[in-house]
Coordinates of C-alpha atoms and ligand atoms in Angstrom, one line a residue:
M8 CA -29.1 -29.8 -20.3
L9 CA -31.8 -27.2 -21.0
E10 CA -34.9 -28.8 -22.6
P11 CA -36.6 -26.7 -25.3
A12 CA -39.7 -26.3 -23.2
Y13 CA -37.7 -25.2 -20.2
Q14 CA -39.6 -22.5 -18.4
V15 CA -38.7 -20.4 -15.4
D16 CA -39.9 -17.2 -13.8
V17 CA -36.7 -15.3 -14.3
V18 CA -33.6 -15.9 -16.6
V19 CA -30.5 -14.2 -15.3
V20 CA -27.9 -13.7 -18.0
G21 CA -24.3 -14.0 -16.6
A22 CA -22.9 -15.8 -13.6
G23 CA -20.6 -13.1 -12.3
V24 CA -21.1 -11.9 -8.7
A25 CA -23.9 -9.6 -9.7
G26 CA -25.9 -12.3 -11.5
L27 CA -25.3 -14.9 -8.8
S28 CA -26.2 -12.5 -6.0
A29 CA -29.4 -11.4 -7.7
A30 CA -30.3 -15.1 -8.3
H31 CA -29.7 -15.8 -4.6
R32 CA -32.2 -13.0 -3.7
L33 CA -34.7 -14.2 -6.3
T34 CA -34.6 -17.9 -5.4
S35 CA -34.7 -17.0 -1.7
A36 CA -38.0 -15.3 -2.4
G37 CA -39.4 -18.4 -4.1
V38 CA -38.9 -17.2 -7.7
T39 CA -37.8 -20.0 -10.0
T40 CA -34.6 -18.8 -11.7
A41 CA -32.1 -20.0 -14.3
V42 CA -28.7 -18.4 -14.5
L43 CA -27.2 -18.8 -18.0
E44 CA -23.4 -18.3 -18.2
A45 CA -21.4 -18.2 -21.5
A46 CA -18.1 -19.4 -19.9
E47 CA -17.6 -22.9 -18.5
W48 CA -17.2 -21.6 -15.0
V49 CA -18.9 -19.0 -12.8
G50 CA -17.4 -15.9 -11.3
G51 CA -16.8 -13.7 -14.4
R52 CA -14.0 -11.2 -13.5
M53 CA -13.7 -12.6 -10.0
S54 CA -11.7 -15.6 -11.1
T55 CA -8.7 -17.3 -9.5
E56 CA -6.1 -19.3 -11.3
K57 CA -4.6 -22.3 -9.4
V58 CA -1.0 -23.0 -10.2
D59 CA 1.3 -25.3 -8.2
G60 CA -0.4 -24.6 -4.9
F61 CA -0.7 -20.8 -5.6
R62 CA -4.1 -19.1 -5.9
L63 CA -3.7 -16.2 -8.3
D64 CA -6.5 -13.7 -8.6
R65 CA -7.3 -11.8 -11.8
I66 CA -8.5 -8.8 -9.9
G67 CA -6.5 -6.3 -7.9
Q68 CA -6.3 -6.5 -4.1
L69 CA -8.5 -3.6 -3.2
L70 CA -11.6 -4.8 -1.4
F71 CA -12.8 -3.3 1.9
T72 CA -14.2 -4.7 5.1
S73 CA -16.5 -1.7 5.0
Y74 CA -18.2 -2.9 1.8
P75 CA -21.7 -3.5 3.2
E76 CA -22.8 -5.9 0.4
L77 CA -19.6 -8.0 1.0
T78 CA -20.0 -8.2 4.8
H79 CA -23.8 -8.2 5.1
G80 CA -25.0 -9.5 1.7
P81 CA -27.1 -12.6 1.8
G82 CA -25.4 -15.8 0.7
L83 CA -21.9 -14.8 2.0
D84 CA -22.2 -15.9 5.6
A85 CA -19.3 -18.4 5.2
L86 CA -17.0 -15.8 3.6
V87 CA -13.8 -15.1 5.6
L88 CA -12.0 -11.9 4.9
R89 CA -8.3 -11.5 5.6
P90 CA -7.5 -7.9 6.4
F91 CA -4.2 -6.2 5.4
A92 CA -2.2 -4.4 8.0
P93 CA -3.9 -1.2 9.0
G94 CA -3.4 1.7 6.6
V95 CA -0.9 1.6 3.7
L96 CA 2.8 1.8 3.2
L97 CA 3.9 4.6 0.8
H98 CA 7.3 4.4 -1.0
S99 CA 8.9 7.8 -1.5
D100 CA 12.6 8.8 -1.9
G101 CA 13.7 5.2 -1.2
R102 CA 11.9 5.0 2.1
H103 CA 8.6 3.5 3.4
H104 CA 6.1 5.6 5.3
R105 CA 3.1 4.2 7.0
A106 CA -0.2 6.1 6.6
G107 CA -3.8 5.8 7.4
A108 CA -3.5 3.5 10.4
P109 CA -5.8 3.9 13.4
A110 CA -4.3 6.4 15.8
G111 CA -5.4 5.3 19.3
G112 CA -7.6 7.6 21.3
R113 CA -8.1 10.4 18.8
G114 CA -8.5 8.0 15.9
A115 CA -11.0 6.0 17.8
R116 CA -13.0 9.0 18.7
G117 CA -13.0 10.1 15.1
A118 CA -14.0 6.6 14.1
L119 CA -16.8 6.6 16.6
N120 CA -18.2 9.8 15.2
A121 CA -17.9 8.3 11.7
V122 CA -19.8 5.2 12.9
R123 CA -22.6 7.4 14.3
A124 CA -22.7 9.5 11.2
L125 CA -22.8 6.4 9.0
A126 CA -25.4 4.7 11.2
S127 CA -27.7 7.7 10.6
A128 CA -27.0 7.8 6.9
P129 CA -29.9 7.1 4.5
R130 CA -30.7 3.4 3.9
S131 CA -29.3 3.4 0.5
S132 CA -26.0 4.6 1.8
P133 CA -23.0 2.4 2.4
V134 CA -22.9 1.7 6.2
L135 CA -20.3 0.1 8.4
P136 CA -20.7 -3.7 8.6
R137 CA -22.0 -5.4 11.8
S138 CA -19.4 -7.8 13.0
R139 CA -20.3 -11.3 11.9
G140 CA -17.1 -12.7 13.2
R141 CA -15.9 -13.6 9.7
I142 CA -13.1 -11.1 9.4
R143 CA -10.0 -13.1 10.3
A144 CA -6.8 -11.3 11.1
S145 CA -3.6 -12.5 9.8
G146 CA -1.7 -10.5 12.4
P147 CA -3.3 -8.5 15.2
A148 CA -7.1 -8.3 15.4
P149 CA -8.6 -5.7 13.1
S150 CA -8.6 -2.5 15.1
A151 CA -11.2 0.3 15.2
P152 CA -11.8 1.9 11.8
S153 CA -9.9 5.1 11.3
V154 CA -10.9 8.4 9.7
A155 CA -7.4 9.7 10.4
L156 CA -5.6 9.1 7.2
A157 CA -2.7 11.4 8.0
G158 CA -3.1 13.1 11.3
T159 CA -0.5 14.5 13.6
G160 CA -1.1 12.0 16.3
S161 CA 0.2 12.9 19.8
P162 CA 2.8 11.4 22.1
D163 CA 0.2 9.2 23.8
T164 CA -1.7 8.0 20.8
G165 CA 1.2 7.6 18.3
P166 CA 1.5 9.1 14.8
D167 CA -0.8 8.4 11.9
V168 CA 2.0 8.8 9.4
A169 CA 5.3 7.2 10.3
P170 CA 8.4 6.0 8.7
Y171 CA 8.2 2.2 8.5
A172 CA 11.0 0.0 9.6
P173 CA 10.6 -3.7 9.2
H174 CA 11.4 -5.8 12.2
A175 CA 11.7 -9.5 13.0
G176 CA 8.0 -9.6 14.2
D177 CA 6.9 -8.7 10.6
Q178 CA 7.8 -12.2 9.5
E179 CA 5.0 -13.6 11.7
S180 CA 2.7 -10.7 12.2
T181 CA 1.5 -7.6 10.4
S182 CA 2.3 -5.3 13.4
P183 CA 3.8 -2.1 12.1
A184 CA 7.0 -0.8 13.5
R185 CA 7.0 2.7 15.0
A186 CA 9.9 5.1 15.0
S187 CA 10.6 7.7 17.7
G188 CA 8.4 10.8 17.8
R189 CA 11.2 13.1 16.7
T190 CA 12.0 11.1 13.5
V191 CA 8.3 10.9 12.8
T192 CA 7.8 14.6 13.0
A193 CA 10.7 15.2 10.6
E194 CA 9.4 12.6 8.2
R195 CA 5.9 13.8 8.3
A196 CA 6.9 17.3 7.5
Q197 CA 9.0 16.1 4.6
M198 CA 6.3 13.9 3.2
F199 CA 3.2 15.9 3.6
G200 CA 4.2 19.5 4.3
I201 CA 4.1 21.1 7.7
G202 CA 0.6 21.5 9.0
A203 CA -0.8 19.3 6.3
P204 CA -1.7 16.2 8.4
L205 CA -4.0 18.3 10.6
R206 CA -5.9 19.7 7.6
L207 CA -6.0 16.3 5.8
R208 CA -7.2 14.6 9.0
A209 CA -9.9 17.2 9.4
A210 CA -10.9 16.9 5.8
L211 CA -11.2 13.2 5.9
A212 CA -13.0 13.2 9.3
R213 CA -15.5 15.6 7.7
L214 CA -15.8 13.3 4.7
A215 CA -16.4 10.3 6.8
A216 CA -19.1 12.1 8.9
T217 CA -20.9 13.6 5.9
P218 CA -24.1 11.8 5.0
V219 CA -23.8 10.1 1.6
D220 CA -26.6 12.2 0.1
R221 CA -24.8 15.4 1.0
L222 CA -21.5 13.9 -0.3
L223 CA -23.2 13.2 -3.6
A224 CA -24.6 16.7 -3.8
R225 CA -21.1 18.2 -3.8
P226 CA -19.9 19.7 -7.1
E227 CA -18.7 16.9 -9.3
L228 CA -15.3 17.3 -11.0
P229 CA -12.6 15.0 -12.3
V230 CA -10.6 13.8 -9.3
S231 CA -7.4 15.5 -10.4
E232 CA -9.2 18.9 -10.6
A233 CA -11.0 18.3 -7.3
L234 CA -7.7 17.6 -5.5
R235 CA -6.4 21.0 -6.7
T236 CA -9.4 22.9 -5.4
R237 CA -9.9 21.3 -1.9
G238 CA -7.2 23.4 -0.2
L239 CA -4.8 20.5 0.5
P240 CA -1.1 21.1 0.2
A241 CA 0.5 19.8 -3.0
R242 CA 2.7 17.4 -1.0
T243 CA -0.3 15.9 0.8
V244 CA -2.0 15.4 -2.5
D245 CA 1.0 14.0 -4.4
G246 CA 2.5 12.1 -1.5
F247 CA -0.7 10.4 -0.3
L248 CA -4.0 11.1 -1.9
R249 CA -3.0 10.7 -5.5
P250 CA -1.3 7.3 -5.2
L251 CA -4.1 6.0 -2.9
L252 CA -6.9 7.2 -5.2
T253 CA -5.1 6.0 -8.3
A254 CA -5.0 2.5 -6.9
L255 CA -8.6 2.6 -5.4
L256 CA -10.1 3.8 -8.7
C257 CA -7.8 1.9 -11.1
D258 CA -7.4 5.2 -12.8
P259 CA -3.8 6.5 -13.4
D260 CA -4.9 9.9 -14.7
L261 CA -7.5 10.5 -12.0
T262 CA -10.2 11.4 -14.6
S263 CA -12.8 9.7 -12.5
S264 CA -15.7 11.5 -10.8
S265 CA -14.7 13.2 -7.5
R266 CA -17.9 11.6 -6.0
C267 CA -16.5 8.2 -6.6
A268 CA -13.2 9.3 -5.0
D269 CA -15.1 10.5 -2.0
L270 CA -16.9 7.2 -1.6
A271 CA -13.6 5.3 -2.1
L272 CA -11.8 7.4 0.5
R273 CA -14.7 6.9 2.9
A274 CA -14.5 3.1 2.4
F275 CA -10.8 3.4 3.2
A276 CA -11.4 5.5 6.3
A277 CA -14.2 3.3 7.6
G278 CA -12.7 -0.2 7.2
R279 CA -9.7 -2.2 6.3
L280 CA -8.4 -3.4 3.0
C281 CA -9.0 -7.1 2.8
L282 CA -8.9 -10.3 0.7
P283 CA -11.4 -13.1 0.5
E284 CA -9.6 -16.1 2.2
G285 CA -8.6 -18.6 -0.5
G286 CA -9.0 -16.3 -3.6
A287 CA -11.4 -13.9 -5.2
D288 CA -13.4 -16.8 -6.8
V289 CA -14.5 -17.9 -3.3
V290 CA -17.1 -15.1 -3.4
P291 CA -19.0 -16.3 -6.6
E292 CA -18.5 -19.9 -5.6
L293 CA -20.2 -19.3 -2.2
L294 CA -23.0 -17.5 -3.9
A295 CA -23.5 -20.3 -6.5
A296 CA -23.5 -22.9 -3.8
T297 CA -26.5 -21.2 -2.1
L298 CA -28.7 -21.7 -5.3
P299 CA -31.0 -24.6 -5.7
P300 CA -29.3 -27.4 -7.7
G301 CA -29.7 -27.0 -11.5
T302 CA -30.1 -23.2 -11.3
V303 CA -26.8 -22.3 -13.0
H304 CA -26.1 -23.5 -16.5
T305 CA -22.5 -22.8 -17.8
G306 CA -21.5 -22.9 -21.4
V307 CA -24.7 -21.2 -22.5
R308 CA -24.3 -17.9 -24.5
V309 CA -27.4 -15.7 -24.7
T310 CA -27.7 -14.0 -28.1
S311 CA -30.9 -11.9 -27.6
V312 CA -33.3 -11.0 -24.8
S313 CA -36.9 -9.8 -24.5
T314 CA -39.3 -9.5 -21.6
T315 CA -40.6 -13.0 -22.1
K316 CA -37.7 -15.1 -23.5
V317 CA -34.0 -15.3 -24.1
T318 CA -32.4 -16.9 -27.2
T319 CA -29.3 -18.9 -26.7
A320 CA -26.6 -20.0 -29.1
E321 CA -26.7 -23.6 -27.8
H322 CA -30.3 -24.3 -26.7
G323 CA -32.7 -22.2 -28.7
E324 CA -35.3 -20.1 -26.9
I325 CA -36.1 -20.2 -23.2
G326 CA -39.4 -18.8 -22.1
C327 CA -39.7 -16.8 -18.9
R328 CA -41.6 -14.0 -17.3
A329 CA -38.7 -11.6 -16.8
V330 CA -35.0 -11.3 -17.8
L331 CA -32.2 -9.8 -15.8
V332 CA -29.1 -9.1 -17.9
A333 CA -26.1 -9.3 -15.5
T334 CA -23.2 -9.3 -17.9
D335 CA -20.3 -6.8 -18.2
A336 CA -21.1 -3.4 -19.7
R337 CA -20.1 -4.3 -23.3
A338 CA -22.1 -7.6 -23.5
A339 CA -25.1 -5.8 -21.8
A340 CA -25.1 -3.1 -24.5
D341 CA -25.0 -5.9 -27.2
L342 CA -28.1 -7.5 -25.7
L343 CA -29.8 -4.2 -24.8
P344 CA -29.3 -1.8 -27.7
G345 CA -29.5 1.8 -26.3
L346 CA -27.4 1.0 -23.3
R347 CA -24.3 3.1 -23.3
V348 CA -20.9 1.4 -23.5
P349 CA -18.5 3.2 -21.1
E350 CA -14.8 3.6 -21.5
F351 CA -12.7 1.1 -19.6
H352 CA -9.5 1.1 -17.5
P353 CA -7.1 -1.7 -18.5
V354 CA -5.5 -3.5 -15.5
T355 CA -2.6 -5.9 -15.5
V356 CA -1.9 -8.1 -12.4
V357 CA 1.5 -9.7 -12.1
H358 CA 2.2 -12.6 -9.6
H359 CA 5.7 -13.5 -8.4
T360 CA 7.0 -15.9 -5.9
T361 CA 10.2 -16.2 -3.9
D362 CA 11.3 -18.1 -0.9
D363 CA 12.6 -15.0 0.7
A364 CA 9.7 -12.7 1.4
P365 CA 10.3 -8.9 1.4
A366 CA 9.9 -7.6 5.0
T367 CA 6.9 -5.3 4.5
G368 CA 4.6 -7.4 6.5
G369 CA 0.9 -7.5 5.5
Y370 CA 0.8 -3.9 4.1
L371 CA -0.4 -2.7 0.8
L372 CA 2.6 -0.8 -0.7
L373 CA 2.0 2.2 -2.9
D374 CA 4.5 4.1 -5.0
A375 CA 4.1 7.8 -4.2
D376 CA 7.0 8.7 -6.6
R377 CA 5.4 6.9 -9.6
S378 CA 8.9 5.7 -10.5
G379 CA 7.7 2.7 -12.5
P380 CA 4.7 0.8 -13.8
V381 CA 3.5 -0.7 -10.5
S382 CA 0.6 1.2 -8.8
H383 CA 0.4 -1.1 -5.8
T384 CA 1.8 -4.3 -4.6
A385 CA 1.7 -6.6 -1.5
V386 CA 3.1 -9.8 -0.1
I387 CA -0.3 -11.4 -0.5
S388 CA 0.7 -14.6 1.3
R389 CA 1.3 -12.6 4.4
V390 CA -2.3 -11.4 4.3
D391 CA -3.8 -14.8 3.3
P392 CA -1.4 -17.7 3.8
L393 CA -3.8 -20.0 2.0
R394 CA -2.7 -18.4 -1.3
A395 CA 0.8 -19.9 -1.4
P396 CA 2.4 -23.2 -0.5
V397 CA 4.2 -23.4 2.8
G398 CA 7.7 -21.8 2.5
R399 CA 6.9 -19.7 -0.6
A400 CA 5.8 -16.0 -0.7
L401 CA 3.3 -14.7 -3.2
I402 CA 3.9 -11.1 -4.3
T403 CA 1.0 -9.6 -6.3
S404 CA 1.5 -6.3 -8.1
T405 CA -1.0 -4.2 -10.2
V406 CA -0.1 -2.1 -13.3
L407 CA -2.8 0.4 -14.3
G408 CA -3.3 1.7 -17.9
T409 CA -1.5 0.3 -20.9
P410 CA 1.3 -1.8 -19.7
P411 CA 4.9 -1.4 -21.0
D412 CA 6.0 -3.9 -23.7
D413 CA 8.1 -6.1 -21.5
V414 CA 5.8 -5.7 -18.5
D415 CA 7.5 -8.5 -16.4
T416 CA 11.0 -7.0 -16.7
A417 CA 9.7 -3.5 -16.0
V418 CA 7.7 -4.7 -13.0
R419 CA 10.6 -6.6 -11.6
R420 CA 12.9 -3.6 -11.8
H421 CA 10.3 -1.4 -10.1
L422 CA 9.6 -4.0 -7.4
A423 CA 13.3 -4.2 -6.6
R424 CA 13.2 -0.5 -5.8
L425 CA 9.9 -0.6 -4.0
Y426 CA 10.8 -3.6 -1.8
R427 CA 14.5 -2.6 -1.6
T428 CA 15.7 -6.1 -2.5
S429 CA 16.9 -8.0 -5.5
T430 CA 14.1 -9.5 -7.6
A431 CA 16.4 -11.2 -10.1
R432 CA 15.6 -14.7 -8.7
W433 CA 11.9 -14.2 -8.3
E434 CA 9.8 -16.5 -10.3
T435 CA 7.0 -15.1 -12.4
L436 CA 3.8 -17.2 -11.9
A437 CA 1.3 -15.3 -14.1
V438 CA 0.7 -12.0 -15.9
H439 CA -3.0 -11.4 -16.2
H440 CA -3.9 -8.5 -18.5
T441 CA -7.6 -7.4 -18.7
P442 CA -8.1 -4.6 -21.3
E443 CA -11.6 -3.9 -20.2
A444 CA -11.1 -4.5 -16.5
V445 CA -13.3 -1.8 -14.9
P446 CA -15.7 0.7 -16.4
A447 CA -14.4 4.3 -16.2
M448 CA -16.4 6.5 -13.9
R449 CA -15.9 9.9 -15.5
P450 CA -18.0 12.8 -14.4
P451 CA -20.9 13.1 -14.6
H452 CA -21.2 9.6 -13.1
D453 CA -24.6 8.3 -12.1
L454 CA -24.0 6.1 -9.1
R455 CA -27.4 4.6 -9.3
R456 CA -28.0 4.0 -13.0
P457 CA -31.5 2.5 -13.7
V458 CA -31.7 -1.3 -13.3
R459 CA -35.3 -1.6 -14.4
L460 CA -35.6 -0.9 -18.1
L461 CA -39.2 -2.2 -18.6
A462 CA -41.5 -4.4 -16.6
G463 CA -39.9 -7.7 -17.3
L464 CA -36.5 -6.4 -18.4
Y465 CA -33.8 -5.6 -15.9
V466 CA -30.0 -5.0 -15.9
C467 CA -27.3 -5.1 -13.2
G468 CA -23.5 -5.3 -12.9
D469 CA -20.7 -3.0 -11.8
H470 CA -21.5 -0.6 -14.8
R471 CA -24.8 0.4 -13.0
D472 CA -23.2 1.6 -9.7
T473 CA -19.5 1.9 -8.9
S474 CA -16.9 -0.2 -10.8
T475 CA -16.2 -2.4 -7.8
L476 CA -17.3 -5.6 -6.2
Q477 CA -19.5 -3.5 -3.9
G478 CA -21.0 -1.7 -6.9
A479 CA -21.7 -5.0 -8.7
L480 CA -23.4 -6.6 -5.6
H481 CA -25.4 -3.4 -4.8
S482 CA -26.7 -3.2 -8.4
A483 CA -27.8 -6.8 -8.0
H484 CA -29.6 -5.9 -4.8
R485 CA -31.4 -3.0 -6.5
A486 CA -32.3 -5.1 -9.6
A487 CA -33.6 -8.0 -7.6
S488 CA -35.7 -5.7 -5.4
A489 CA -37.2 -4.0 -8.5
L490 CA -37.9 -7.3 -10.1
L491 CA -39.5 -8.8 -6.9
A492 CA -41.6 -5.6 -6.5
D493 CA -42.9 -6.0 -10.1
L494 CA -43.5 -9.7 -9.7
G495 CA -45.4 -9.0 -6.5
A496 CA -47.3 -6.0 -7.7
G497 CA -48.0 -6.8 -11.3
R498 CA -49.6 -10.2 -11.2
S499 CA -50.0 -10.3 -14.9
L500 CA -46.2 -10.2 -15.2
H501 CA -45.8 -13.2 -13.0
R502 CA -49.0 -15.2 -12.8
A503 CA -48.4 -18.8 -13.8
D504 CA -50.5 -19.7 -16.9
P505 CA -50.4 -23.5 -17.2
A506 CA -52.3 -23.4 -20.5
A507 CA -49.8 -21.1 -22.1
T508 CA -46.9 -23.2 -20.7
R509 CA -48.5 -26.4 -22.1
A510 CA -49.1 -24.7 -25.5
R511 CA -45.5 -23.5 -25.6
A512 CA -44.2 -26.9 -24.7
A513 CA -46.4 -28.5 -27.4
A514 CA -45.2 -26.0 -30.0
A515 CA -41.6 -26.6 -29.1
Ligands
FAD613 C1 -8.1 -6.8 -13.3 C2 -9.2 -6.4 -12.5 C3 -8.9 -5.8 -11.3 C4 -10.0 -5.4 -10.4 N1 -9.7 -4.9 -9.2 C5 -10.8 -4.6 -8.4 C6 -10.5 -4.2 -7.0 O1 -9.3 -4.1 -6.6 N2 -11.6 -4.0 -6.2 C7 -12.9 -4.1 -6.6 O2 -13.8 -3.9 -5.8 N3 -13.1 -4.5 -7.9 C8 -12.1 -4.8 -8.8 N4 -12.4 -5.2 -10.0 C9 -13.8 -5.1 -10.5 C10 -14.6 -6.3 -10.1 O3 -14.0 -7.5 -10.4 C11 -15.9 -6.2 -10.9 O4 -16.5 -5.0 -10.6 C12 -16.9 -7.3 -10.6 O5 -16.3 -8.6 -10.6 C13 -18.0 -7.3 -11.6 O6 -18.9 -8.3 -11.5 P1 -20.2 -8.4 -12.5 O7 -21.0 -9.6 -12.0 O8 -20.8 -7.1 -12.6 O9 -19.5 -8.7 -13.9 P2 -18.7 -9.9 -14.5 O10 -17.8 -10.4 -13.4 O11 -18.0 -9.4 -15.7 O12 -19.7 -11.1 -14.8 C14 -20.5 -11.1 -16.0 C15 -20.7 -12.5 -16.5 O13 -21.5 -12.5 -17.7 C16 -21.0 -13.5 -18.6 N5 -21.6 -13.2 -19.9 C17 -21.2 -12.1 -20.7 N6 -22.0 -12.2 -21.9 C18 -22.8 -13.2 -21.8 C19 -23.8 -13.8 -22.6 N7 -24.1 -13.2 -23.8 N8 -24.4 -14.9 -22.2 C20 -24.2 -15.5 -21.0 N9 -23.2 -15.0 -20.2 C21 -22.5 -13.9 -20.5 C22 -19.5 -13.4 -18.5 O14 -18.9 -14.6 -18.9 C23 -19.4 -13.2 -17.0 O15 -19.2 -14.4 -16.3 C24 -11.4 -5.6 -10.9 C25 -11.6 -6.2 -12.1 C26 -10.6 -6.6 -12.9 C27 -10.9 -7.3 -14.2

């Protein structure tokens, strides 16, 4: 219970990953903090439903081992990331094509250059994670990061884009199958246009090696327009970049800023898609567990904020020396009039189970043909076996935009084509629809929206950076740094005043 005279240095409003991460940074610096959360649980959008031994995330599956805040952020040392198989599988004309996997020598050289370029990038830029030994492979060990999303490969290094043929080993491992060089050449030409892989590979290698500041100085356009003007063949764009970026940005019409697309592609090139072992909610739960006992108060809705207090629906006023609003964009605008409410992308995540898992290994599968509502899908239990009971497969699929009326039937039909198997006997475990899932990032998109509104009033969350877990955590990093700088520099903001505290307590 919060006593009426309760007094802390900082009140954080919202116990999503941003609020919890900021609270961790503040309490680690010795600042007394209370996190007030309206829901009865922590985690916000990073929640996981537990049903009959399955762990069903509300969010999509697109996190990266190259998210610096995820792999290096404080409070997440115990986090284990389960990588998907390298690259992605693309479904086109009834066939599966593997793309974006590391390509041996040439890929490794490109990756090395990217690592060097990233290492010399400005401090505020995303950088590759140091290995902390907490990325656990479900199949082969994570390989070198790749900047070769669709290169030509060579006989000794193997192709970067290959038709995918499942084989027995896929049942136990995520190792991709490779077809003969001849078939690969034909497929590649069909899928991407002759000569396209080289250009695409070069473009992405350049992208990975470009310092972030230069990247962000490029002309900013809606992604769909930028894709038309970057000199890539239409088949490369439609067969690979469009489905990949649609999934990464949760944006079916690709109206997002091309800068956000560049950053997303760079994250793809520099790391591996991954899942937190055990469910998305492991991330907020780990962060919450690092806080001093009694820091987080659930079931407390904040109704107004100022630089010196918050008002709650349940416990009256709580005095403090600074407030950090760490809610979603809409709630933040309610509490902080003047803050802009962005448009949002709706996302629907559908979970199915079967005892006969499709043979696509641990890949993320994208539909290049856009022949149904599913943007991307994966046999999640192949990537993280903890998410399903033994003997059952968990298949998770994401629908972007407004879902069709009978979403489960439409998704099942589409999945039957994508996985090339009957889905009639698959069991539906959950359909999670979130109308305001991620803030839209239309151009012009400020990737570093202000987090310090006034001395004593701060804001963070994915609506201040990119609409991703990385963006939410990075905004928390920026807000906590600004707050700590103010607390350190402006003593009047922070100095304990026992007389004032006693007077407030007496008045209460
Ligand atoms: C369906 C879906 C799919 C997604 N897919 C991906 C993906 O593939 N990859 C990726 O990186 N990101 C993805 N995201 C985005 C990612 O989940 C978010 O960017 C991130 O979780 C945002 O965290 P946050 O802390 O900023 O906000 P939130 O998680 O929204 O936390 C805000 C908290 O504030 C609380 N709150 C609100 N108002 C009040 C109030 N008045 N008083 C007290 N508490 C309040 C809320 O209850 C909530 O707990 C997805 C999100 C969704 C919903």
